[in-house]
mmCIF file of C-alpha atoms and ligand atoms in Angstrom:
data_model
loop_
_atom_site.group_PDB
_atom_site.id
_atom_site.type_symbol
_atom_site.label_atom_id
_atom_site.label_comp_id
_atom_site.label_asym_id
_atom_site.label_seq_id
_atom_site.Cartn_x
_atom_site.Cartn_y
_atom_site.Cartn_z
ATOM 1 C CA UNK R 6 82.036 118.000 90.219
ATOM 2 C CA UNK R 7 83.073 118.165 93.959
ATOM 3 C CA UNK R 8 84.995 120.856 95.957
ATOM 4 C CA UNK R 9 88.228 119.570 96.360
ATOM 5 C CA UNK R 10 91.135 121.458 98.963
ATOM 6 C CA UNK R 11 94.239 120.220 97.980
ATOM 7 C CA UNK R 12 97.817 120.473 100.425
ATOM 8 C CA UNK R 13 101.368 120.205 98.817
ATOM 9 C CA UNK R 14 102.550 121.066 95.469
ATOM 10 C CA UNK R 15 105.188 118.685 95.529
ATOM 11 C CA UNK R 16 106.292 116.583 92.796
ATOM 12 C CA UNK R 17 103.700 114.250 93.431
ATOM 13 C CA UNK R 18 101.045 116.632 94.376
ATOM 14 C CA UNK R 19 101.754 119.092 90.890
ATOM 15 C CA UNK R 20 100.548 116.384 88.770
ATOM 16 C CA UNK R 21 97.422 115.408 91.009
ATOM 17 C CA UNK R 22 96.037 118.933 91.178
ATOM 18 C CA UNK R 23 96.516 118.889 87.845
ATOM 19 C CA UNK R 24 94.353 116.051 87.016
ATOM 20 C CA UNK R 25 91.808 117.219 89.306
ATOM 21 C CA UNK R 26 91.382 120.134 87.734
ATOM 22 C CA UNK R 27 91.400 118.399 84.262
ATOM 23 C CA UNK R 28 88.381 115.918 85.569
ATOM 24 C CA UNK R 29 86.518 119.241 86.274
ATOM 25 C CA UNK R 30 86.704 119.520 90.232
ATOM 26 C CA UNK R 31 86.397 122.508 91.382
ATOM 27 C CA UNK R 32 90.263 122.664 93.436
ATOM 28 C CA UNK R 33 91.508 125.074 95.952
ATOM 29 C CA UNK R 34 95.278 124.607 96.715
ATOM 30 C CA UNK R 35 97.406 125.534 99.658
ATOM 31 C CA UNK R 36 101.261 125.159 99.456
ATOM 32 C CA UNK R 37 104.054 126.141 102.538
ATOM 33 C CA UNK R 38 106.332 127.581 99.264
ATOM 34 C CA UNK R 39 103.487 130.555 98.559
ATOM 35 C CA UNK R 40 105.917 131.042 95.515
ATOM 36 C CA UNK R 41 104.025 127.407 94.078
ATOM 37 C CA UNK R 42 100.327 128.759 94.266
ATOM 38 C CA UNK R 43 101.650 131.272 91.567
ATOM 39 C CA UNK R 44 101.982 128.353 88.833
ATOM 40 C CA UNK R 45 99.153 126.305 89.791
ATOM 41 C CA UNK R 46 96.289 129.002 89.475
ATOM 42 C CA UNK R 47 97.977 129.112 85.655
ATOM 43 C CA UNK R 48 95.715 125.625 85.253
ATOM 44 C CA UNK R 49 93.038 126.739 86.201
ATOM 45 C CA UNK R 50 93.371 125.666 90.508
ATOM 46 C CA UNK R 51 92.040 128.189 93.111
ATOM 47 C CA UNK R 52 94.803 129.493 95.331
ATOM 48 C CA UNK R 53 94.716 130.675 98.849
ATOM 49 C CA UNK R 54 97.278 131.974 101.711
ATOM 50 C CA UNK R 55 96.058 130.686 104.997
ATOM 51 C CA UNK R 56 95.417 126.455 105.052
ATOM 52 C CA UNK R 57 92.729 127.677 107.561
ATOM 53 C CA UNK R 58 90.715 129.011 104.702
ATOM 54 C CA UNK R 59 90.399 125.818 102.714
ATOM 55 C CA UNK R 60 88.182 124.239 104.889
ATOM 56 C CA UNK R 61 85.196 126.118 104.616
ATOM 57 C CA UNK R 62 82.952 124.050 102.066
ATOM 58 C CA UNK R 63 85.124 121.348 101.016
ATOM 59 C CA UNK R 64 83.595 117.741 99.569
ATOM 60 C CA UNK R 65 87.660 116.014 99.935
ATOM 61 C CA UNK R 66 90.426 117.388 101.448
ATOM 62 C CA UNK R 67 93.016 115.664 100.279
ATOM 63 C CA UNK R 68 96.901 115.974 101.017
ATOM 64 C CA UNK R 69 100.226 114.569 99.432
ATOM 65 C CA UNK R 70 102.790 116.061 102.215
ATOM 66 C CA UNK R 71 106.769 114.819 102.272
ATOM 67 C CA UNK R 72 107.126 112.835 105.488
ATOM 68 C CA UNK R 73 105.263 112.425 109.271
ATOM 69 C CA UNK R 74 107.076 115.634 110.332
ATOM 70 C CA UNK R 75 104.868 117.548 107.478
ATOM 71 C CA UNK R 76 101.757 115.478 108.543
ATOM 72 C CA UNK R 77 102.223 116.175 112.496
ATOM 73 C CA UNK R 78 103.601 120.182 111.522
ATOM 74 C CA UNK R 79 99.901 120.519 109.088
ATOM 75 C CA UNK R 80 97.322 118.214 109.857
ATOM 76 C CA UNK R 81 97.805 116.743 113.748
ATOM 77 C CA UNK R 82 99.773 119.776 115.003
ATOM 78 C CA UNK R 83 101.107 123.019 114.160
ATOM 79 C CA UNK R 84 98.515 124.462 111.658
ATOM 80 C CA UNK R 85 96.197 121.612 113.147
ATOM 81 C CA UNK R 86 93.644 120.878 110.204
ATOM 82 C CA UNK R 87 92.666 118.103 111.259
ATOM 83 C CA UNK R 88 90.800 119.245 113.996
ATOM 84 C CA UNK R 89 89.282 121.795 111.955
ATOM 85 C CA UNK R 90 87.827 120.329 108.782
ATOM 86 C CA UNK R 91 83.743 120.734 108.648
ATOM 87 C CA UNK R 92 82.042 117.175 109.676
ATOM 88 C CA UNK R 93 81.171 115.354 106.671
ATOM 89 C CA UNK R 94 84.747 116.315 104.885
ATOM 90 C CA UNK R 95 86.498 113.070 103.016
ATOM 91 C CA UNK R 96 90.040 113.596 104.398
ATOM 92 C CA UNK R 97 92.339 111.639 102.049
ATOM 93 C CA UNK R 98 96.551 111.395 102.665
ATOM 94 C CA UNK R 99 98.116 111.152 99.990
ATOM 95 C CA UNK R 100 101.561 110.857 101.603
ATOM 96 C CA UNK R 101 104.050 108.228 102.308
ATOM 97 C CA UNK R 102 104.323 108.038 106.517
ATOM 98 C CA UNK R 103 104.309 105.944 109.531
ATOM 99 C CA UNK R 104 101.373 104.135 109.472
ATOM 100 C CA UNK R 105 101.020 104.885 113.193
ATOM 101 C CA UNK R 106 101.051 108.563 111.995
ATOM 102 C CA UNK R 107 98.325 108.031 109.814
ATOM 103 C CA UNK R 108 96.400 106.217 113.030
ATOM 104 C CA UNK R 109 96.469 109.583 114.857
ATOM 105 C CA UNK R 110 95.522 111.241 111.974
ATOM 106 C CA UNK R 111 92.070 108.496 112.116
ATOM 107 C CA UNK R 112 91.782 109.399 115.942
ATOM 108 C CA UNK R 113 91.457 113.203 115.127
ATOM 109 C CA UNK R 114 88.895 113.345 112.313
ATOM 110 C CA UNK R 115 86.645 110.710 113.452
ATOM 111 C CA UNK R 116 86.616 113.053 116.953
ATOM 112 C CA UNK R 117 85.291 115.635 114.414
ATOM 113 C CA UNK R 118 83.153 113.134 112.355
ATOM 114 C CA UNK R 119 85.383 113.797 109.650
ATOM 115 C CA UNK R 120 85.643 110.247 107.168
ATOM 116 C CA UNK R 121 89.196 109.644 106.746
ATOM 117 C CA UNK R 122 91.257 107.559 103.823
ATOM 118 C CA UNK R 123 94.906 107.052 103.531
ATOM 119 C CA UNK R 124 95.909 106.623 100.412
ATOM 120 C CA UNK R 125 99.758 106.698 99.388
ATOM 121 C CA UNK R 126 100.602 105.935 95.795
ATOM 122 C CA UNK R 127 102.911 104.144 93.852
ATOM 123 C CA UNK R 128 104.376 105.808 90.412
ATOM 124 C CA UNK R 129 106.484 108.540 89.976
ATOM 125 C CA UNK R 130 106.199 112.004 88.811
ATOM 126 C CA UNK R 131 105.285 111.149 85.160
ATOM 127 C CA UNK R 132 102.859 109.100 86.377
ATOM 128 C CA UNK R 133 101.290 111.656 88.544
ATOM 129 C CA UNK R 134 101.415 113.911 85.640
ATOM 130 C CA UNK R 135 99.925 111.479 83.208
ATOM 131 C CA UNK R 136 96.877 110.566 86.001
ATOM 132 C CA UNK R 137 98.541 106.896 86.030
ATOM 133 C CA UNK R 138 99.360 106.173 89.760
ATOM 134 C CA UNK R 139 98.436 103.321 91.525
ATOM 135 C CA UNK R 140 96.855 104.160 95.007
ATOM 136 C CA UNK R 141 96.831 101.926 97.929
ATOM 137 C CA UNK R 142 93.837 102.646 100.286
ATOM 138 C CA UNK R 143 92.990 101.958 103.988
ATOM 139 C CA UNK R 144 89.302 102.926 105.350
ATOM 140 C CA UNK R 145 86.029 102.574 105.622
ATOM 141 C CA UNK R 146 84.556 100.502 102.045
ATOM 142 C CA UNK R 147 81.629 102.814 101.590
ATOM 143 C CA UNK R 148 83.828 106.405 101.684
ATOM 144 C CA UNK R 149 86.017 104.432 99.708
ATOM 145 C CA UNK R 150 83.833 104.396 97.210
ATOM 146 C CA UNK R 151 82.278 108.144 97.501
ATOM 147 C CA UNK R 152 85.568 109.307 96.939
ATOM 148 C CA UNK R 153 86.255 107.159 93.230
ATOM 149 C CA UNK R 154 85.157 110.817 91.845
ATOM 150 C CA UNK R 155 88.760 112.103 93.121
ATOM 151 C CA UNK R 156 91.114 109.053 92.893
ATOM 152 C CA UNK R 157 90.013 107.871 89.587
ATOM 153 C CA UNK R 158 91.418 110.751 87.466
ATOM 154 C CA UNK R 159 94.228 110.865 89.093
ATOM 155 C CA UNK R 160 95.184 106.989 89.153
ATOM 156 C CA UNK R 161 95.345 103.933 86.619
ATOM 157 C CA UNK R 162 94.253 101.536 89.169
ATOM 158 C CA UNK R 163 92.769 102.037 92.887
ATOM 159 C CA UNK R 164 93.394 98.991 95.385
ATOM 160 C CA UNK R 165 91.099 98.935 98.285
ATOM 161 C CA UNK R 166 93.140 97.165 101.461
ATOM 162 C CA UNK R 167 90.698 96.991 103.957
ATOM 163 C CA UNK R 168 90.754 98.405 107.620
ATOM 164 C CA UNK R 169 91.910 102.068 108.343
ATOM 165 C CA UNK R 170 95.799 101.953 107.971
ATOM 166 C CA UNK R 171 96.385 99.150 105.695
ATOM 167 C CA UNK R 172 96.845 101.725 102.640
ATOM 168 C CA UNK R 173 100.083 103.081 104.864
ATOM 169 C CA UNK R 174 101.191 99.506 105.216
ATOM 170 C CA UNK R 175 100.742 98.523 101.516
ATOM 171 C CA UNK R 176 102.768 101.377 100.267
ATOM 172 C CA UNK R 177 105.744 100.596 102.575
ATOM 173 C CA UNK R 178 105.754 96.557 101.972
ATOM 174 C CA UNK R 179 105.905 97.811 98.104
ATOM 175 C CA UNK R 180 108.549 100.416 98.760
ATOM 176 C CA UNK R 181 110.147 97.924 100.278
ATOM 177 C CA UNK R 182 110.193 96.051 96.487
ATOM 178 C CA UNK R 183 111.248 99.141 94.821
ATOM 179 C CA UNK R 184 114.206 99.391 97.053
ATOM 180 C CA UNK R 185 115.129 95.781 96.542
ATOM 181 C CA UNK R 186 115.147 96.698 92.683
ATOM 182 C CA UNK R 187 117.186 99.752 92.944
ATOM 183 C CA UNK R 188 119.969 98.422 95.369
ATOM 184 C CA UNK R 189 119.876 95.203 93.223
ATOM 185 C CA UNK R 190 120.552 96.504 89.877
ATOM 186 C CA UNK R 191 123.209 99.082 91.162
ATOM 187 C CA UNK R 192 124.981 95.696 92.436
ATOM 188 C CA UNK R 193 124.779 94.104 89.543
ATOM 189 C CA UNK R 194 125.709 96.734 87.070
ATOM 190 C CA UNK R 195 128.641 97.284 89.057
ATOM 191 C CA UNK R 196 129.385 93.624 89.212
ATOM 192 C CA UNK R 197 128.980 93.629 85.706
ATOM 193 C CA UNK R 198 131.341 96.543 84.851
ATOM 194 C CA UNK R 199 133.967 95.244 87.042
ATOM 195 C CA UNK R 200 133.690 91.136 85.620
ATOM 196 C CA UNK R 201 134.304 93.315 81.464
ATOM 197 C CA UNK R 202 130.458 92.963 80.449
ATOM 198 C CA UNK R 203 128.848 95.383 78.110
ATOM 199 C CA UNK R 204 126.508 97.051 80.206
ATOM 200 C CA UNK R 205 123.950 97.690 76.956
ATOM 201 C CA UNK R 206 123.688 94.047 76.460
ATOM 202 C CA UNK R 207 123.190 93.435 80.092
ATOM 203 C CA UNK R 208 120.159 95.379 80.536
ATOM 204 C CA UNK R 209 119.260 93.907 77.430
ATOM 205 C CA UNK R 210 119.218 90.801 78.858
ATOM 206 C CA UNK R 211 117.557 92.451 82.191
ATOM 207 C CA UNK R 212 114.676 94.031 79.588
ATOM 208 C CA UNK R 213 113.661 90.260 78.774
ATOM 209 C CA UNK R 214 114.763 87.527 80.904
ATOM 210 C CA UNK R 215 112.459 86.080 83.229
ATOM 211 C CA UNK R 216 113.623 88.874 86.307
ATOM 212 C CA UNK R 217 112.925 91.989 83.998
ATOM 213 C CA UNK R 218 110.969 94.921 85.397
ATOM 214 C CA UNK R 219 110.083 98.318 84.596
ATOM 215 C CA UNK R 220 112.318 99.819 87.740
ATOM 216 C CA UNK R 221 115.349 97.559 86.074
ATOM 217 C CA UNK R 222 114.745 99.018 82.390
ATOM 218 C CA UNK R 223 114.504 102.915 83.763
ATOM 219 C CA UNK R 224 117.116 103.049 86.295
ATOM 220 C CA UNK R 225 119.493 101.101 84.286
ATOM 221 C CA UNK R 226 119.022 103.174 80.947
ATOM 222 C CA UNK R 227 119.489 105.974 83.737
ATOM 223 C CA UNK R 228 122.365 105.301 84.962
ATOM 224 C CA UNK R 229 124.327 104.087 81.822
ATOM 225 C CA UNK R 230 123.636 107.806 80.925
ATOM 226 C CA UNK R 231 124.966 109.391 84.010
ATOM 227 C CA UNK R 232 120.969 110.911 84.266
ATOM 228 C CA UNK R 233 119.587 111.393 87.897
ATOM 229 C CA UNK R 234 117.430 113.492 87.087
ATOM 230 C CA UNK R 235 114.881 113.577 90.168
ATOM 231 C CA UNK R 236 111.660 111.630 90.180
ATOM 232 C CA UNK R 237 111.341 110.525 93.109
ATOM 233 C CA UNK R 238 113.964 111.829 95.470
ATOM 234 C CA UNK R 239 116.941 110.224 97.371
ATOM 235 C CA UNK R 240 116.347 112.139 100.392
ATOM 236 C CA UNK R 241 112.858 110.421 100.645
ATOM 237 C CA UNK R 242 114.002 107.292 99.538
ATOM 238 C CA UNK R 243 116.117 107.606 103.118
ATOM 239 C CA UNK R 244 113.259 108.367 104.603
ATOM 240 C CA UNK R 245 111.166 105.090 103.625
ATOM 241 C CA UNK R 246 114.074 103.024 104.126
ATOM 242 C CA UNK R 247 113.496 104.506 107.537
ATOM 243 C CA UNK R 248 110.260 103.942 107.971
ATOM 244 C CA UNK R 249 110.143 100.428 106.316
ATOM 245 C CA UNK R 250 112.290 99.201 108.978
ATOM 246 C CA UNK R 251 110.579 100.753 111.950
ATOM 247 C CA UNK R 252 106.896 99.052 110.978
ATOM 248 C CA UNK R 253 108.807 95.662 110.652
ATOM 249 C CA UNK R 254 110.257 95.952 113.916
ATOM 250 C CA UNK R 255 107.172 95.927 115.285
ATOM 251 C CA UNK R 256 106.012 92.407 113.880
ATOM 252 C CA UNK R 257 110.193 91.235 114.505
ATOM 253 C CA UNK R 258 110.333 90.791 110.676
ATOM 254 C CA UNK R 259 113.393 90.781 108.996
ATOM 255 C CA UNK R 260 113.776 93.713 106.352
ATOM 256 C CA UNK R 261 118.088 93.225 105.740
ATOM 257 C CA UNK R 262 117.294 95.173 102.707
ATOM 258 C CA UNK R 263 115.908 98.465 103.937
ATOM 259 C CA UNK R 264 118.909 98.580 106.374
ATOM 260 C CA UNK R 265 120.959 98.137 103.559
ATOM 261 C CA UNK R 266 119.104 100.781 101.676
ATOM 262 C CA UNK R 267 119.080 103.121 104.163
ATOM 263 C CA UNK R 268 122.651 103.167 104.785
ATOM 264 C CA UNK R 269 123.451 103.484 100.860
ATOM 265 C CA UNK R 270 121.067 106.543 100.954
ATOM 266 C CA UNK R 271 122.890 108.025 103.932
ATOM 267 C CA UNK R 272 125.928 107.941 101.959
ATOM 268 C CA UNK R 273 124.274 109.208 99.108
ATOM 269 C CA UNK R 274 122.393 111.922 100.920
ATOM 270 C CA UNK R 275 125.525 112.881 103.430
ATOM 271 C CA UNK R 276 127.353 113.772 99.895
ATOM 272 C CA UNK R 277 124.901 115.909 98.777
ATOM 273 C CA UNK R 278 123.235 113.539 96.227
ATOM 274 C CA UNK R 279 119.919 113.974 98.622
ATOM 275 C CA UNK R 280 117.718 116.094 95.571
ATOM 276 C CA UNK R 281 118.713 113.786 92.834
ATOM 277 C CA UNK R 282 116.836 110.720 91.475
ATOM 278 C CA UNK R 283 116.774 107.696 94.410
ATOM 279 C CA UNK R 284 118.348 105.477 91.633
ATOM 280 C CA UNK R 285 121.436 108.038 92.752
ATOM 281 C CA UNK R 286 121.864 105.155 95.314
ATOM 282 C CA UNK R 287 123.661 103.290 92.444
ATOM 283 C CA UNK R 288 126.098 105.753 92.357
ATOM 284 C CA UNK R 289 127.072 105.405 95.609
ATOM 285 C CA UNK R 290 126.848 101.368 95.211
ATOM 286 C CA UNK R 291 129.515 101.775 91.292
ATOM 287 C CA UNK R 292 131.811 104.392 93.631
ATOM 288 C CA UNK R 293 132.076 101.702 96.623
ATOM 289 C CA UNK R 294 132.484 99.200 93.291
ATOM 290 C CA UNK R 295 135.420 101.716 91.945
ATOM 291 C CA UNK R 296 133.826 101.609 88.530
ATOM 292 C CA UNK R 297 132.001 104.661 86.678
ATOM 293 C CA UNK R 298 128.596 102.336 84.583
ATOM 294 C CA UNK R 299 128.692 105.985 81.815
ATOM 295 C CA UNK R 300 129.279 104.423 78.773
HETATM 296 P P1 NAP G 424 108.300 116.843 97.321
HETATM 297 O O1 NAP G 424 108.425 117.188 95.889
HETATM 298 O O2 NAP G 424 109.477 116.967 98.216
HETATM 299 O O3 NAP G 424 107.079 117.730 97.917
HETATM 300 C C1 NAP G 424 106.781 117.680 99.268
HETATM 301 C C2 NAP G 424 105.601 118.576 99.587
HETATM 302 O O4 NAP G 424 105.423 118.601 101.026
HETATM 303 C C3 NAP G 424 105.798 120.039 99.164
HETATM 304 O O5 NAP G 424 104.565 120.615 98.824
HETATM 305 C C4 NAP G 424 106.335 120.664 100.454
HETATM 306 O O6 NAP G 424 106.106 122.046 100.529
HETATM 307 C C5 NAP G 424 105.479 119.954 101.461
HETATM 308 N N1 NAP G 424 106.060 120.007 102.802
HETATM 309 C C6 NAP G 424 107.176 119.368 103.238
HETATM 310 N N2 NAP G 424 107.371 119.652 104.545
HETATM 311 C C7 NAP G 424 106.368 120.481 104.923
HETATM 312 C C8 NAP G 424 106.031 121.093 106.144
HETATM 313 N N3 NAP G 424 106.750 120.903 107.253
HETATM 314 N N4 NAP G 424 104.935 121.900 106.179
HETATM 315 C C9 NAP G 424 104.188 122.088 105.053
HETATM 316 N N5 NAP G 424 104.448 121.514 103.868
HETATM 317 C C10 NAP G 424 105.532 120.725 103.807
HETATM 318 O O7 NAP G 424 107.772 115.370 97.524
HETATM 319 P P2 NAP G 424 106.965 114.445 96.480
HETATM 320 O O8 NAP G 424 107.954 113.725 95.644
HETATM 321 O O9 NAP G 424 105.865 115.232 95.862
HETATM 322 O O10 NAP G 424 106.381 113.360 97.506
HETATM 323 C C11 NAP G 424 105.228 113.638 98.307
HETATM 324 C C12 NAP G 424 104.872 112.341 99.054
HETATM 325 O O11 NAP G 424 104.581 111.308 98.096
HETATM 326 C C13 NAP G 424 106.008 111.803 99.925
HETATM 327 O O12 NAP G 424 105.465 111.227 101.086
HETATM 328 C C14 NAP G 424 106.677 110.761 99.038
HETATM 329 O O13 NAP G 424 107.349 109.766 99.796
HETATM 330 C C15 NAP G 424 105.468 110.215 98.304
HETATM 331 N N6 NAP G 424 105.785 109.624 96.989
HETATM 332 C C16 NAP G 424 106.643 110.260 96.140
HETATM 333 C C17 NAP G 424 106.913 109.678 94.913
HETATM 334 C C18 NAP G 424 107.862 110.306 93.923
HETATM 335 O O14 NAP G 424 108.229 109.605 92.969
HETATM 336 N N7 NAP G 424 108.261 111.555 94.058
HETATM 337 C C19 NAP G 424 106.306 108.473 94.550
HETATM 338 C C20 NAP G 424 105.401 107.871 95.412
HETATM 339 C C21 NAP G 424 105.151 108.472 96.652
HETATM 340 P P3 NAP G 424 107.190 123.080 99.900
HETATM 341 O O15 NAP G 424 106.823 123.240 98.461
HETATM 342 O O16 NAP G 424 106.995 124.299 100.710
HETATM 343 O O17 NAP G 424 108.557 122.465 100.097
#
């Protein structure tokens, strides 16, 4: 059993302290909404008011945060944890950021001797419930490996990417393939639609033929139901879109598909759609289409 601290009850972060707890850790939670501590003590997690207090005696401190401006207002500025974790803390990041982000988070705790991991994850909030994400991981091998104890029950499969970073990197090259999916299958349900097809049998078709995958079958049985119900935001699906295409720009590689993304979300998120299921980006694709993909 290891001391665990634990930052943002998110969607995301819910379902991990949850598992945690379940594995028998022994987790102390801090959330910006205090009104979220209140439910999480129900399951048996340790609750406290000030971040500042959770570093005390913890084995991991580990974090799943919304975006860089979380990560820079908690752990590199504002409430600065970073530079106040004991030495000999496992930092891990859950979150989904800026890979250069997550390099001045590296800078800071290895200053304080402080092993760092990021680790975003792919999976979605029943996933993160169920303890079946898939985590992407950047860092040193060896505190890779100390820290199985906290990743495993949370996660159905832990990928180890090499050098400090590359976990940040993974999870936006495969965000990058999630978008793809979503913008692809709002197309071509709308294509559909508008060309007379049944839209039942076409993601029939799209459940077997040699392109199906699992984003295809759940968005499409989504949408044919008018259901948006949020899993993983459109609001942060903006904000990846974002962040996809500022990494690439750095290499010069072409990412046509996060710009497209990103200006679909904008739409999406300028009329309000920003709390509602990213696969909300296929309504915005069926309304530019002029056809409604209920049926
Ligand atoms: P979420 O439900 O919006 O939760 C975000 C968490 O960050 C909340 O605990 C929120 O606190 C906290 N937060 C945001 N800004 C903050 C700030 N300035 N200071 C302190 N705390 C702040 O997001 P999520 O869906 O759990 O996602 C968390 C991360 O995982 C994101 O980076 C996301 O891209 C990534 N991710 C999400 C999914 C998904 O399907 N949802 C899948 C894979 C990866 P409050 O409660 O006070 O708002």
């Amino acid at each position: 059993m290891a001391k665990v601290s634990f930052i943002g009850l998110g969607i995301m972060g819910t379902g991990m302290v949850g598992n945690l707890v379940k594995a028998g850790h022994d987790v102390t939670v801090w959330n910006r909404t205090a009104a979220k501590l209140k439910e999480i003590e129900k399951i048996g997690a340790k609750t406290v008011s000030d971040p500042a207090d959770l570093l005390k005696d913890a084995d991991f401190f580990m974090y799943c945060l919304a975006d860089d401006a979380a990560i820079k207002d908690v752990i590199t500025g504002g409430h600065n944890l970073a530079a106040k974790v004991k030495p000999g803390t496992i930092a891990i990041d859950l979150s989904t950021i800026d890979p250069q982000t997550s390099d001045e988070e590296r800078v800071i705790y290895e200053k304080n001797r402080v092993a760092f991991l990021d680790a975003p994850v792919f999976g979605t909030k029943g996933e993160a419930r169920d303890g079946g994400l898939w985590i992407v991981i950047g860092g040193d091998e060896t505190v890779f490996n100390k820290s199985l104890s906290v990743l495993k029950p949370i996660s159905e499969t832990t990928h180890y990417m090499g050098k400090s970073g590359n976990g940040a990197k993974m999870k936006l090259v495969g965000n990058l393939l999630v978008a793809s999916q979503i913008v692809s299958i709002g197309e071509a349900l709308s294509l559909a639609k508008n060309a007379g097809l049944d839209l039942r049998k076409v993601l029939e078709v799209a459940a077997v033929a040699d392109f199906k995958t699992p984003i295809y079958a759940g968005v499409g049985a989504g949408v044919i139901k008018g259901d948006y119900e949020v899993n993983f935001p459109l609001k942060l699906m903006l904000k990846d879109a974002r962040l996809i295409q500022a990494f690439a720009k750095r290499f010069n590689s072409p990412v046509t598909i996060a710009s497209t993304t990103e200006e679909l979300a904008k739409e999406g998120v300028d009329a309000g759609l920003g709390e509602l299921n990213a696969s909300a980006i296929v309504k915005v694709i069926s309304k530019r289409a002029g056809v409604d993909l209920v049926e």
